[in-house]
CSV table of C-alpha atoms in Angstrom, one decimal:
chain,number,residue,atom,x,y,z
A,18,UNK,CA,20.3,21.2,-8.2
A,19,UNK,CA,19.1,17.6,-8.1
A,20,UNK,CA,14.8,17.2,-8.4
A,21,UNK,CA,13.8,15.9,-5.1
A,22,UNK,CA,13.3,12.0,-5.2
A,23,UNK,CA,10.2,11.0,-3.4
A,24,UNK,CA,8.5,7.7,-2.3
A,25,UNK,CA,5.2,7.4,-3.6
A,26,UNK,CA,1.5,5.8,-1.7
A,27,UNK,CA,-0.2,5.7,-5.7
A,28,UNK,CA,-4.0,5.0,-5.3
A,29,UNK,CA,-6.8,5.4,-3.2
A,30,UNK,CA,-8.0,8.4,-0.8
A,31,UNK,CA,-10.9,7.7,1.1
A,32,UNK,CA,-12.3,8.1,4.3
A,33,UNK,CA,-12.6,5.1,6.6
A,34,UNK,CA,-16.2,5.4,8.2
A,35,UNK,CA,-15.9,3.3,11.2
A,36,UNK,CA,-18.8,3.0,14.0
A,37,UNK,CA,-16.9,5.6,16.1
A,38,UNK,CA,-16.6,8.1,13.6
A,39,UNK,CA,-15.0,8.5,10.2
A,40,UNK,CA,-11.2,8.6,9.7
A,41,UNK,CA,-9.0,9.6,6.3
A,42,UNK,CA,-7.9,5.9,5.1
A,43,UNK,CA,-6.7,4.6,1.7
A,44,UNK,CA,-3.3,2.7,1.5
A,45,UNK,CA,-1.4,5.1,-0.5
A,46,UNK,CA,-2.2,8.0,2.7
A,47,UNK,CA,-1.2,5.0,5.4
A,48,UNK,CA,1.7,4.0,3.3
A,49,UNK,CA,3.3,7.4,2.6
A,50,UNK,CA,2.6,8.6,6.3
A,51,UNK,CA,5.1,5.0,7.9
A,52,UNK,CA,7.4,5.5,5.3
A,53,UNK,CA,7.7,9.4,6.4
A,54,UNK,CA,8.2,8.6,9.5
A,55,UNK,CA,11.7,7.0,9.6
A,56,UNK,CA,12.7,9.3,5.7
A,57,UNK,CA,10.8,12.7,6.8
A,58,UNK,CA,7.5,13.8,5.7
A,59,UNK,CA,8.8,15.7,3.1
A,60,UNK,CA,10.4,12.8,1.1
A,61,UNK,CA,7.2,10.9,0.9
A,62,UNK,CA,4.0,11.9,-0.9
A,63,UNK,CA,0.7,10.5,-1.5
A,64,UNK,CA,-0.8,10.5,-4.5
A,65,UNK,CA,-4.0,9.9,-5.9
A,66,UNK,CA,-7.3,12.2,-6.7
A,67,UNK,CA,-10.2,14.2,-4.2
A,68,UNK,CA,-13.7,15.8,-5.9
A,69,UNK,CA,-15.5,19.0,-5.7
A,70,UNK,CA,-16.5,18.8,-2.1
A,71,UNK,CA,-16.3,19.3,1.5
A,72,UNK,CA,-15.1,15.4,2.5
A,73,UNK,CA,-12.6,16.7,0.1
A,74,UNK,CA,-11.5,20.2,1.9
A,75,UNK,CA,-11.5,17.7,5.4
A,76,UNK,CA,-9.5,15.2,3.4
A,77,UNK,CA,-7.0,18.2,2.5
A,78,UNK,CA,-7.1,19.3,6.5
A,79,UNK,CA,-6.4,15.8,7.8
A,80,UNK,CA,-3.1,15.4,5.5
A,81,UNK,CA,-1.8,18.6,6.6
A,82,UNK,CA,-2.6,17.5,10.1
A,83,UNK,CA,-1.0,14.4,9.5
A,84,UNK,CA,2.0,16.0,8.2
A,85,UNK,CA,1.6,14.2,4.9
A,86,UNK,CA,2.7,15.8,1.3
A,87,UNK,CA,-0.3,15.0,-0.4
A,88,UNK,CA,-0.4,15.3,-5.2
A,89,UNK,CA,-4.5,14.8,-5.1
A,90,UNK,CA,-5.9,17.1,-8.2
A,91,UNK,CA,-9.8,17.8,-7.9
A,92,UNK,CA,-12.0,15.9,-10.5
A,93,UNK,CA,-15.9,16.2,-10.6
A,94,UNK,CA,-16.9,12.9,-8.4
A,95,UNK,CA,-17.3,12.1,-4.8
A,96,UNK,CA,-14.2,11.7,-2.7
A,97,UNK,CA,-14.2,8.4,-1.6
A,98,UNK,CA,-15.6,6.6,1.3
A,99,UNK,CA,-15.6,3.4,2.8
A,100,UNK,CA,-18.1,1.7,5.0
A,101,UNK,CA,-16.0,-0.2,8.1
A,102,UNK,CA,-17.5,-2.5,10.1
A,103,UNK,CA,-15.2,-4.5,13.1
A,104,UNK,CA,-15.8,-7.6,14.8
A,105,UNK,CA,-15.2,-9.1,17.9
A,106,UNK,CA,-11.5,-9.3,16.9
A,107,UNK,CA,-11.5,-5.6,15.7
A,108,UNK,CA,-10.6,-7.3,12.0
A,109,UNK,CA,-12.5,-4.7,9.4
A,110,UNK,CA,-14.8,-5.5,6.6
A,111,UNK,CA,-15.1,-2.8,4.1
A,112,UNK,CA,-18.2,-1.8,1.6
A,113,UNK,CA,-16.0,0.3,-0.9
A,114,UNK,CA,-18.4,2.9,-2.6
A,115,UNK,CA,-17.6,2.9,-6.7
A,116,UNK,CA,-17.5,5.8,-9.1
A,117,UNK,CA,-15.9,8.2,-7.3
A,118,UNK,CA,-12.9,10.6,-7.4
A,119,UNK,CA,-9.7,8.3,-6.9
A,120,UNK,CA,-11.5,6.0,-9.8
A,121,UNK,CA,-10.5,9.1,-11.9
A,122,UNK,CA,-7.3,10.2,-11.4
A,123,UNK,CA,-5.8,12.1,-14.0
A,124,UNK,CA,-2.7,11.5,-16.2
A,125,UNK,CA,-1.3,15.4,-15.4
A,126,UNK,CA,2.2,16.6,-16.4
A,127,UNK,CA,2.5,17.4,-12.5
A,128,UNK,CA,1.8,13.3,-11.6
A,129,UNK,CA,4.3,12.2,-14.4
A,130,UNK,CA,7.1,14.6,-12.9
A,131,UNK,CA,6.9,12.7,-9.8
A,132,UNK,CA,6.8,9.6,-11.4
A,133,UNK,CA,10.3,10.8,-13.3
A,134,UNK,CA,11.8,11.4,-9.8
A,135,UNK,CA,10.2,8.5,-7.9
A,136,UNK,CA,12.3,6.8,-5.1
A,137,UNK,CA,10.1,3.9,-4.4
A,138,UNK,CA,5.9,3.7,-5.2
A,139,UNK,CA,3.5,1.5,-3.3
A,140,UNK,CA,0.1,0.7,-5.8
A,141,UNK,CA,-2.5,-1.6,-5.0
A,142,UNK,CA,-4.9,-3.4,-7.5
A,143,UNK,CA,-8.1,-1.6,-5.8
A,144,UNK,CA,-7.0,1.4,-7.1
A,145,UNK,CA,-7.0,-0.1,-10.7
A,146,UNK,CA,-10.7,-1.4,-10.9
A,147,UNK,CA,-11.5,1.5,-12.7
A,148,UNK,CA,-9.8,2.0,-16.3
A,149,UNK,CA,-8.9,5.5,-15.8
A,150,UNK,CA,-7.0,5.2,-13.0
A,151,UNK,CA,-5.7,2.3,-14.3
A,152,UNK,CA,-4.0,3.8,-17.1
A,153,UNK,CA,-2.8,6.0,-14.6
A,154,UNK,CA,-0.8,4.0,-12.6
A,155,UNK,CA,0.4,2.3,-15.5
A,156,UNK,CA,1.9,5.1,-17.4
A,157,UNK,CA,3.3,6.1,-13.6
A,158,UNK,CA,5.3,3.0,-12.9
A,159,UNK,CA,6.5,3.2,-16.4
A,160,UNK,CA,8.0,6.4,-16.5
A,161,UNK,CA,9.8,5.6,-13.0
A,162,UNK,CA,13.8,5.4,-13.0
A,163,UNK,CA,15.4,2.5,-13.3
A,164,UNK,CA,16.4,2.0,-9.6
A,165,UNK,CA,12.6,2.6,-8.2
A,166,UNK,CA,11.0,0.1,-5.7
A,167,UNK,CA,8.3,-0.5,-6.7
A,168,UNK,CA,6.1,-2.1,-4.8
A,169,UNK,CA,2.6,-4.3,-5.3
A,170,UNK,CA,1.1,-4.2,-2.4
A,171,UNK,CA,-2.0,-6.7,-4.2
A,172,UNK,CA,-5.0,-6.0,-1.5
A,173,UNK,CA,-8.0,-7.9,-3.1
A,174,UNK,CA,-11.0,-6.8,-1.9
A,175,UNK,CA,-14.5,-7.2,-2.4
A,176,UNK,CA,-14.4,-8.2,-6.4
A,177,UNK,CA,-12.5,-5.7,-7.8
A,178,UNK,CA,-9.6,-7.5,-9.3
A,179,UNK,CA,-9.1,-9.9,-12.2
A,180,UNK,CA,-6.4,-12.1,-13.3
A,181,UNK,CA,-5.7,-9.4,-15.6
A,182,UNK,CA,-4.6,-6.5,-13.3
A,183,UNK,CA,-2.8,-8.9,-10.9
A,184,UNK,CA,-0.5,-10.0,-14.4
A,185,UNK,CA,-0.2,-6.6,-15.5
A,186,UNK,CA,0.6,-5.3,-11.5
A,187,UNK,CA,2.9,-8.0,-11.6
A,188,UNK,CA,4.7,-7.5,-14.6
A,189,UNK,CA,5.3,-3.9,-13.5
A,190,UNK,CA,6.7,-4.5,-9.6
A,191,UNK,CA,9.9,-5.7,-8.6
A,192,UNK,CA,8.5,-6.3,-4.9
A,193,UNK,CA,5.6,-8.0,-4.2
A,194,UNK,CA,3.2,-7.7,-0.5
A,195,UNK,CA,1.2,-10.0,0.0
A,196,UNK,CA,-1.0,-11.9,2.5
A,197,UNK,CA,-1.6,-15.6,3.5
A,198,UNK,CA,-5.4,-15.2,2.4
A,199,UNK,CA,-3.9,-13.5,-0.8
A,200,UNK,CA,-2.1,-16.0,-1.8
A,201,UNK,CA,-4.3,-18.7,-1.6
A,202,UNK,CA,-7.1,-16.8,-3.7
A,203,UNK,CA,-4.1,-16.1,-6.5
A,204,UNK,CA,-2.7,-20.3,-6.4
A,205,UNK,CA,-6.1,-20.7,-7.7
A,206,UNK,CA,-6.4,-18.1,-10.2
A,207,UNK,CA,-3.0,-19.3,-11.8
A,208,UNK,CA,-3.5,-22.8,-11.1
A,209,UNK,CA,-0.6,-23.7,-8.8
A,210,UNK,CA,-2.9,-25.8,-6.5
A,211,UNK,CA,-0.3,-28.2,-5.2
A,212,UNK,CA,2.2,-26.2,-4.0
A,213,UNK,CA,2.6,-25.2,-0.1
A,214,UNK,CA,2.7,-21.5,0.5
A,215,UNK,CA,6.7,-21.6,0.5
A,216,UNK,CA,6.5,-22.9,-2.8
A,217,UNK,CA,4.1,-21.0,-4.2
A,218,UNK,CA,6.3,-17.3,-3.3
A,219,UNK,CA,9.5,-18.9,-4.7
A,220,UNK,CA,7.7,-19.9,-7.8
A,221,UNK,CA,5.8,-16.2,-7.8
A,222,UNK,CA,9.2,-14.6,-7.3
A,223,UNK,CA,10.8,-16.4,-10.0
A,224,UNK,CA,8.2,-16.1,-12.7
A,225,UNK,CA,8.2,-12.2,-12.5
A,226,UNK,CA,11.8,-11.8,-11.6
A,227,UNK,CA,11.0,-9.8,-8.2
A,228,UNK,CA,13.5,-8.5,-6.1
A,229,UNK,CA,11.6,-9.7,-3.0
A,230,UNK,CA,8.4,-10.8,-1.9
A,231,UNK,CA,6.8,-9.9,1.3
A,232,UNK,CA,4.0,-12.6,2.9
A,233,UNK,CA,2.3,-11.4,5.9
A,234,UNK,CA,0.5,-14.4,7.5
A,235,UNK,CA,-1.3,-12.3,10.5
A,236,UNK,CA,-0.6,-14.1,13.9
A,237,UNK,CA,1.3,-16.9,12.3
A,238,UNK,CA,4.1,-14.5,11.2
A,239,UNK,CA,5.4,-12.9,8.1
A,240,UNK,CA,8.2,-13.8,5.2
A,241,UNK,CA,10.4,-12.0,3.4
A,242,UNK,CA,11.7,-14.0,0.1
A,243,UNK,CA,14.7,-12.6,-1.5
A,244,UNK,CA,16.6,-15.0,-4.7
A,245,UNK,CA,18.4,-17.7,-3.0
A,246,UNK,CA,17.2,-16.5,0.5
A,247,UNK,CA,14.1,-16.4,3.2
A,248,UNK,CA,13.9,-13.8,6.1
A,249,UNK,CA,11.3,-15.5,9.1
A,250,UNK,CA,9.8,-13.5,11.3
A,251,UNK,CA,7.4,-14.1,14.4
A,252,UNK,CA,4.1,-12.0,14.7
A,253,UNK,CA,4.5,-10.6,18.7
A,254,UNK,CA,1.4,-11.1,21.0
A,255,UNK,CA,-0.6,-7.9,21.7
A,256,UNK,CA,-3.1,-6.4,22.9
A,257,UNK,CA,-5.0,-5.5,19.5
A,258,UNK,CA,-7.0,-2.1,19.4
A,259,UNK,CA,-8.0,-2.6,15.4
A,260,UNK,CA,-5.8,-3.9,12.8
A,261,UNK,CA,-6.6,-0.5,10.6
A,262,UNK,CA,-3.9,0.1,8.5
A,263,UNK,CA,-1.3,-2.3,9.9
A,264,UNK,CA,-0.2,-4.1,6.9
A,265,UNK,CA,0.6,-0.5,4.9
A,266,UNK,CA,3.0,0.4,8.2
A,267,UNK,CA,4.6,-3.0,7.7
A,268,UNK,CA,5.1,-2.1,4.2
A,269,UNK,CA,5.7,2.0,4.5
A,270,UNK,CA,8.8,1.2,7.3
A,271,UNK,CA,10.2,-1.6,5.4
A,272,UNK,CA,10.3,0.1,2.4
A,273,UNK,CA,12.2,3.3,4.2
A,274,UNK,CA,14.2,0.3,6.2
A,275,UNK,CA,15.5,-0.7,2.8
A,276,UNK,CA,15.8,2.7,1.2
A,277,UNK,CA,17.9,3.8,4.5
A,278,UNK,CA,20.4,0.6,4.2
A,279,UNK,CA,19.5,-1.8,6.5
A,280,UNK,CA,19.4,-5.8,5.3
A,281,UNK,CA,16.3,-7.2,4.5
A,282,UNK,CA,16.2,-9.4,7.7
A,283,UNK,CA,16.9,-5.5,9.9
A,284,UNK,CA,14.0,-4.2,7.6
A,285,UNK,CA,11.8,-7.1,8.3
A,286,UNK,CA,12.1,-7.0,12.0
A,287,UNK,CA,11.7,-3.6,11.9
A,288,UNK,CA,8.0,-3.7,10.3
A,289,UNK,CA,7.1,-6.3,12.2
A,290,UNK,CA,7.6,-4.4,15.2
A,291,UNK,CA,5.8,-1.4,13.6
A,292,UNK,CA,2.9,-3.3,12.7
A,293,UNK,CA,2.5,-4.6,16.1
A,294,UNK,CA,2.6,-1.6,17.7
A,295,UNK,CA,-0.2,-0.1,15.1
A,296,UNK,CA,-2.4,-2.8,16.2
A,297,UNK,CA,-2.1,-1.6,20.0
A,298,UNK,CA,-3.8,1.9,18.6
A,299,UNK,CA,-6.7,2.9,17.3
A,300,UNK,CA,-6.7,4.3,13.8
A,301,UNK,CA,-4.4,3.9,10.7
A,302,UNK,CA,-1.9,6.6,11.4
A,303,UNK,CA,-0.4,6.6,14.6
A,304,UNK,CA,2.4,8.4,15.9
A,305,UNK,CA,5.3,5.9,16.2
A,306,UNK,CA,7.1,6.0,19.3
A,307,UNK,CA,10.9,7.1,19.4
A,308,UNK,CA,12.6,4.1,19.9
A,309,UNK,CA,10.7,2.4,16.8
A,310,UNK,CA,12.0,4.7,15.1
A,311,UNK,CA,15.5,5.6,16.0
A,312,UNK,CA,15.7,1.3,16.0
């Protein structure tokens, strides 16, 4: 019998504490939860590492309610948390506590089996500020099959990136996510000042020989660059409850829109439309409605 092939959120698992309350939060968690949506909960998996204590028993008890396959072996630090504060626009801020368990997550036999059998992985470069972790993710996407997506969803945050892990995360994807703010902060740190943002992803997605590259530019819509070809999309007008987790929905159903066989233009209208609709909701894992889904 075949292994099972599985798509992969690789990273963080923390718990969003917002001023209503804390929610379980982390890309890889959002990612694998949109992806599982349209390929079945059971195909998708997130992956990364909880500690010794009760946030991480809750943490355990929210994936299951969730639905969500969940690889996260127990190390001896704090599961994570992150500090969420919303503005007038409900657009978060995040204090992103250090030294806890996802920092740490283990290069086990179990982790590299999946990695062996990996469909498509999502990884960030918050997940890699710490050098154990790191390693981790490295020796993951290295040991995936030939065919994996794998996808760089970049996420800069606070300061815990360097030219380094972006070049290294780069080398290693063929798909690159990333945002209008993103991309800005990157021109500078690889000195292509001149170029407009168009520019900029073409040269990006030449240089590291990506399959595509994905630019979400918030209201002022979203790109998808493919060689020889640009997918344009509008952002729709909504009523916006927070923007929690939207971009890992965009990413989670393109990524299963791909993996299912629809073009890259079907996929890309098909996360904006998810993204919109988790911006309507409150939270980062919302139950999609049916016709999202069915498409």
């Amino acid at each position: 019998m075949e292994a099972k092939r599985y798509v992969v959120g690789l990273g963080e698992a923390l718990w969003d504490v917002l001023p209503e309350g804390k929610k379980l939060g982390g890309a890889p968690a959002n990612f694998a939860y949109h992806a599982g949506q349209f390929l079945g909960q059971e195909n998708t998996l997130a992956v990364s590492a909880l500690g010794e204590d009760r946030l991480a028993e809750e943490t355990i008890e929210s994936l299951k309610e969730h639905g969500l396959s969940y690889l996260m072996p127990r190390v001896p630090y704090p599961t994570g948390t992150v500090q969420v504060t919303l503005d007038d626009q409900g657009i978060p801020s995040y204090d992103i506590k250090e030294n806890v368990a996802w920092d740490n997550i283990p290069q086990s036999e179990e982790i590299m089996e999946v990695a062996r059998n990996c469909r498509a992985v999502c990884f960030g470069s918050l997940a890699q500020r710490n050098v154990v972790s790191r390693e981790t993710i490295h020796r993951f996407l290295d040991n995936t099959p030939n065919d994996c997506m794998k996808i760089f969803d970049i996420n800069l945050r606070q300061n815990f990136y360097n030219k380094e892990i972006i070049m290294e995360s780069l080398q290693r994807c063929n798909v690159l996510k990333i945002n209008d703010e993103e991309l800005v902060l990157i021109g500078r740190m690889f000195g292509y000042p001149g170029l407009d943002m168009e520019n900029k992803c073409w040269l990006i997605l030449g240089k590291y020989n990506l399959d595509m590259l994905v630019l979400t530019c918030g209201t002022n819509g979203s790109y998808v660059f493919t060689p020889g070809q640009m997918s344009v999309q509008e952002t729709p007008v909504v009523e916006v409850a927070d923007t929690v987790g939207a971009g890992d929905s965009f990413t989670g159903s393109f990524c299963a829109a791909i993996l299912s066989g629809k073009s890259v233009a079907e996929a890309h209208k098909l996360a904006v439309s998810v993204s919109a609709y988790v911006c309507t909701q409150n939270g980062a894992m919302p139950v999609l409605p049916e016709e999202l889904i069915k498409g």
